[in-house]
Amino acid sequence: QIARIVRKCQELPGQELFAYVDDAGRVRDVKSNDVNQYLQQITGDSFTAKDFRTWAGTVLAATALREFEKFDSQAQAKKHLVQAIEHVAERLGNTKTVCRKCYVHPLILDSFLDGSLVKLLQMKAEDELKHISHLRPDEAAVMGMLQQNLKRRAKPGVRLISGRSIRGG
């Protein structure tokens, strides 16, 4: 059945990969706006395809960086960070620069560089899996880290500069 569907898709005229035939028999390209409207309809929220790419990039980066738990210097840590971003870029089909800037939450990168990422992921995975059963363990861990960061940022007198919290006066 899948082969038949793929064959029909390939037989549609034009360069677009995703297209459909509307009720009037016309071939229509699937645009990003169509995808975003669909996502908003099925989630009941204002999610976009970029949100899903950002989530995927963030989880992929956290998972890749977890493999480099120990490092001897900041230079080695930065080398590992580059390797993880290369992995994310390959998986998302984008450049390293775009992935790092747009698709990986800075908390993951900062936590890796300060040496706390693996410990936070382990701790949060255990906590969050009790409450979030519909996520994979790696996703639950990342979700827990991000939620903890939001709570910390919401405290009066604490603000973030360059991804790090400082006390306001």
Tab-separated table of C-alpha atoms in Angstrom:
chain	number	residue	atom	x	y	z
A	1	GLN	CA	0.000	0.000	0.000
A	2	ILE	CA	2.838	2.406	0.824
A	3	ALA	CA	4.554	1.672	-2.490
A	4	ARG	CA	1.315	2.453	-4.312
A	5	ILE	CA	0.951	5.778	-2.494
A	6	VAL	CA	4.582	6.733	-3.179
A	7	ARG	CA	4.183	5.817	-6.852
A	8	LYS	CA	1.076	8.016	-7.110
A	9	CYS	CA	2.971	10.882	-5.463
A	10	GLN	CA	5.854	10.473	-7.906
A	11	GLU	CA	3.441	10.538	-10.842
A	12	LEU	CA	2.115	13.966	-9.868
A	13	PRO	CA	3.488	16.595	-12.267
A	14	GLY	CA	5.943	19.293	-11.155
A	15	GLN	CA	9.008	19.628	-8.986
A	16	GLU	CA	7.302	19.699	-5.595
A	17	LEU	CA	7.769	16.669	-3.386
A	18	PHE	CA	4.537	17.099	-1.462
A	19	ALA	CA	1.362	17.675	-3.391
A	20	TYR	CA	-2.217	16.539	-3.317
A	21	VAL	CA	-5.216	16.456	-5.607
A	22	ASP	CA	-8.029	18.672	-4.340
A	23	ASP	CA	-11.759	17.967	-4.632
A	24	ALA	CA	-11.849	19.626	-8.058
A	25	GLY	CA	-9.088	17.354	-9.368
A	26	ARG	CA	-6.356	20.036	-9.397
A	27	VAL	CA	-2.844	19.251	-8.172
A	28	ARG	CA	-1.930	21.509	-5.245
A	29	ASP	CA	1.495	21.936	-3.662
A	30	VAL	CA	1.680	21.554	0.092
A	31	LYS	CA	3.067	24.830	1.439
A	32	SER	CA	4.579	25.499	4.857
A	33	ASN	CA	1.460	27.464	5.770
A	34	ASP	CA	-0.651	24.354	5.049
A	35	VAL	CA	1.548	22.272	7.355
A	36	ASN	CA	1.444	24.898	10.111
A	37	GLN	CA	-2.341	25.213	9.891
A	38	TYR	CA	-2.649	21.438	10.136
A	39	LEU	CA	-0.353	21.310	13.170
A	40	GLN	CA	-2.362	24.035	14.879
A	41	GLN	CA	-5.589	22.208	14.092
A	42	ILE	CA	-4.473	18.846	15.502
A	43	THR	CA	-2.665	20.250	18.560
A	44	GLY	CA	-5.147	22.968	19.433
A	45	ASP	CA	-2.185	25.299	19.982
A	46	SER	CA	-0.029	27.664	17.943
A	47	PHE	CA	2.743	25.161	17.126
A	48	THR	CA	4.573	25.388	13.818
A	49	ALA	CA	6.849	23.029	11.921
A	50	LYS	CA	9.799	25.094	13.195
A	51	ASP	CA	8.788	24.276	16.780
A	52	PHE	CA	9.022	20.573	15.972
A	53	ARG	CA	12.403	21.052	14.257
A	54	THR	CA	13.660	23.024	17.256
A	55	TRP	CA	12.446	20.325	19.627
A	56	ALA	CA	14.092	17.621	17.507
A	57	GLY	CA	17.341	19.597	17.248
A	58	THR	CA	17.431	20.244	20.980
A	59	VAL	CA	16.813	16.596	21.904
A	60	LEU	CA	19.311	15.375	19.294
A	61	ALA	CA	21.962	17.761	20.630
A	62	ALA	CA	21.353	16.734	24.249
A	63	THR	CA	21.546	13.059	23.309
A	64	ALA	CA	24.736	13.527	21.271
A	65	LEU	CA	26.395	15.604	24.005
A	66	ARG	CA	25.552	13.009	26.624
A	67	GLU	CA	28.035	10.725	24.846
A	68	PHE	CA	30.809	13.221	25.681
A	69	GLU	CA	30.147	13.233	29.410
A	70	LYS	CA	33.739	13.912	30.402
A	71	PHE	CA	36.166	16.386	28.925
A	72	ASP	CA	39.555	17.612	30.125
A	73	SER	CA	39.451	21.201	28.893
A	74	GLN	CA	37.136	23.817	27.463
A	75	ALA	CA	38.865	23.319	24.104
A	76	GLN	CA	37.941	19.628	24.178
A	77	ALA	CA	34.397	20.504	25.286
A	78	LYS	CA	34.022	22.915	22.368
A	79	LYS	CA	35.312	20.240	19.986
A	80	HIS	CA	32.654	17.845	21.309
A	81	LEU	CA	30.052	20.585	20.939
A	82	VAL	CA	30.992	21.020	17.273
A	83	GLN	CA	30.698	17.247	16.726
A	84	ALA	CA	27.248	17.196	18.318
A	85	ILE	CA	26.067	20.140	16.208
A	86	GLU	CA	27.401	18.396	13.076
A	87	HIS	CA	25.297	15.369	14.017
A	88	VAL	CA	22.196	17.541	14.476
A	89	ALA	CA	22.826	19.351	11.184
A	90	GLU	CA	23.143	16.047	9.357
A	91	ARG	CA	19.917	14.709	10.877
A	92	LEU	CA	17.943	17.911	10.196
A	93	GLY	CA	19.465	18.463	6.758
A	94	ASN	CA	20.684	21.953	7.572
A	95	THR	CA	23.956	23.793	8.097
A	96	LYS	CA	25.842	23.656	11.394
A	97	THR	CA	25.446	27.403	11.840
A	98	VAL	CA	21.688	27.359	11.313
A	99	CYS	CA	21.254	24.335	13.583
A	100	ARG	CA	23.229	25.857	16.427
A	101	LYS	CA	21.586	29.257	16.104
A	102	CYS	CA	17.992	28.237	15.350
A	103	TYR	CA	17.343	24.613	16.284
A	104	VAL	CA	19.204	23.880	19.541
A	105	HIS	CA	18.130	25.511	22.804
A	106	PRO	CA	21.094	27.427	24.290
A	107	LEU	CA	20.492	25.867	27.731
A	108	ILE	CA	21.678	22.517	26.356
A	109	LEU	CA	24.898	24.026	25.018
A	110	ASP	CA	25.596	26.112	28.141
A	111	SER	CA	24.900	23.153	30.444
A	112	PHE	CA	27.314	20.992	28.492
A	113	LEU	CA	30.071	23.596	28.607
A	114	ASP	CA	29.708	24.102	32.367
A	115	GLY	CA	29.759	20.323	32.917
A	116	SER	CA	26.227	19.956	34.305
A	117	LEU	CA	24.350	18.560	31.290
A	118	VAL	CA	24.688	14.826	31.917
A	119	LYS	CA	23.823	15.095	35.608
A	120	LEU	CA	20.815	17.329	34.869
A	121	LEU	CA	19.569	14.990	32.145
A	122	GLN	CA	19.830	11.952	34.406
A	123	MET	CA	18.088	13.707	37.282
A	124	LYS	CA	15.344	15.186	35.124
A	125	ALA	CA	14.734	11.949	33.215
A	126	GLU	CA	13.937	10.168	36.464
A	127	ASP	CA	11.669	12.983	37.694
A	128	GLU	CA	9.838	13.656	34.454
A	129	LEU	CA	9.184	10.064	33.386
A	130	LYS	CA	6.878	9.740	36.374
A	131	HIS	CA	4.706	12.568	35.022
A	132	ILE	CA	5.209	12.571	31.248
A	133	SER	CA	4.613	9.057	29.980
A	134	HIS	CA	4.050	10.045	26.342
A	135	LEU	CA	7.650	11.209	25.849
A	136	ARG	CA	10.744	9.108	25.293
A	137	PRO	CA	13.224	9.210	28.205
A	138	ASP	CA	15.588	11.573	26.360
A	139	GLU	CA	12.708	13.914	25.532
A	140	ALA	CA	11.418	13.843	29.113
A	141	ALA	CA	14.873	14.734	30.419
A	142	VAL	CA	15.200	17.697	28.062
A	143	MET	CA	11.660	18.821	28.884
A	144	GLY	CA	12.478	18.738	32.589
A	145	MET	CA	15.627	20.815	32.098
A	146	LEU	CA	13.778	23.427	30.071
A	147	GLN	CA	10.910	23.595	32.575
A	148	GLN	CA	13.347	24.010	35.472
A	149	ASN	CA	15.088	26.812	33.581
A	150	LEU	CA	11.758	28.576	32.991
A	151	LYS	CA	10.866	28.354	36.678
A	152	ARG	CA	14.255	29.770	37.643
A	153	ARG	CA	13.862	32.615	35.147
A	154	ALA	CA	10.398	33.432	36.489
A	155	LYS	CA	11.709	34.099	40.024
A	156	PRO	CA	11.753	37.811	40.941
A	157	GLY	CA	15.187	39.393	40.826
A	158	VAL	CA	16.700	36.834	38.463
A	159	ARG	CA	17.341	37.640	34.832
A	160	LEU	CA	19.278	35.947	32.087
A	161	ILE	CA	22.153	37.510	30.237
A	162	SER	CA	23.866	35.445	27.539
A	163	GLY	CA	22.044	32.335	28.713
A	164	ARG	CA	23.272	32.584	32.312
A	165	SER	CA	21.250	33.801	35.279
A	166	ILE	CA	22.383	36.689	37.422
A	167	ARG	CA	20.777	38.333	40.400
A	168	GLY	CA	19.169	41.683	39.745
A	169	GLY	CA	19.351	44.424	42.348
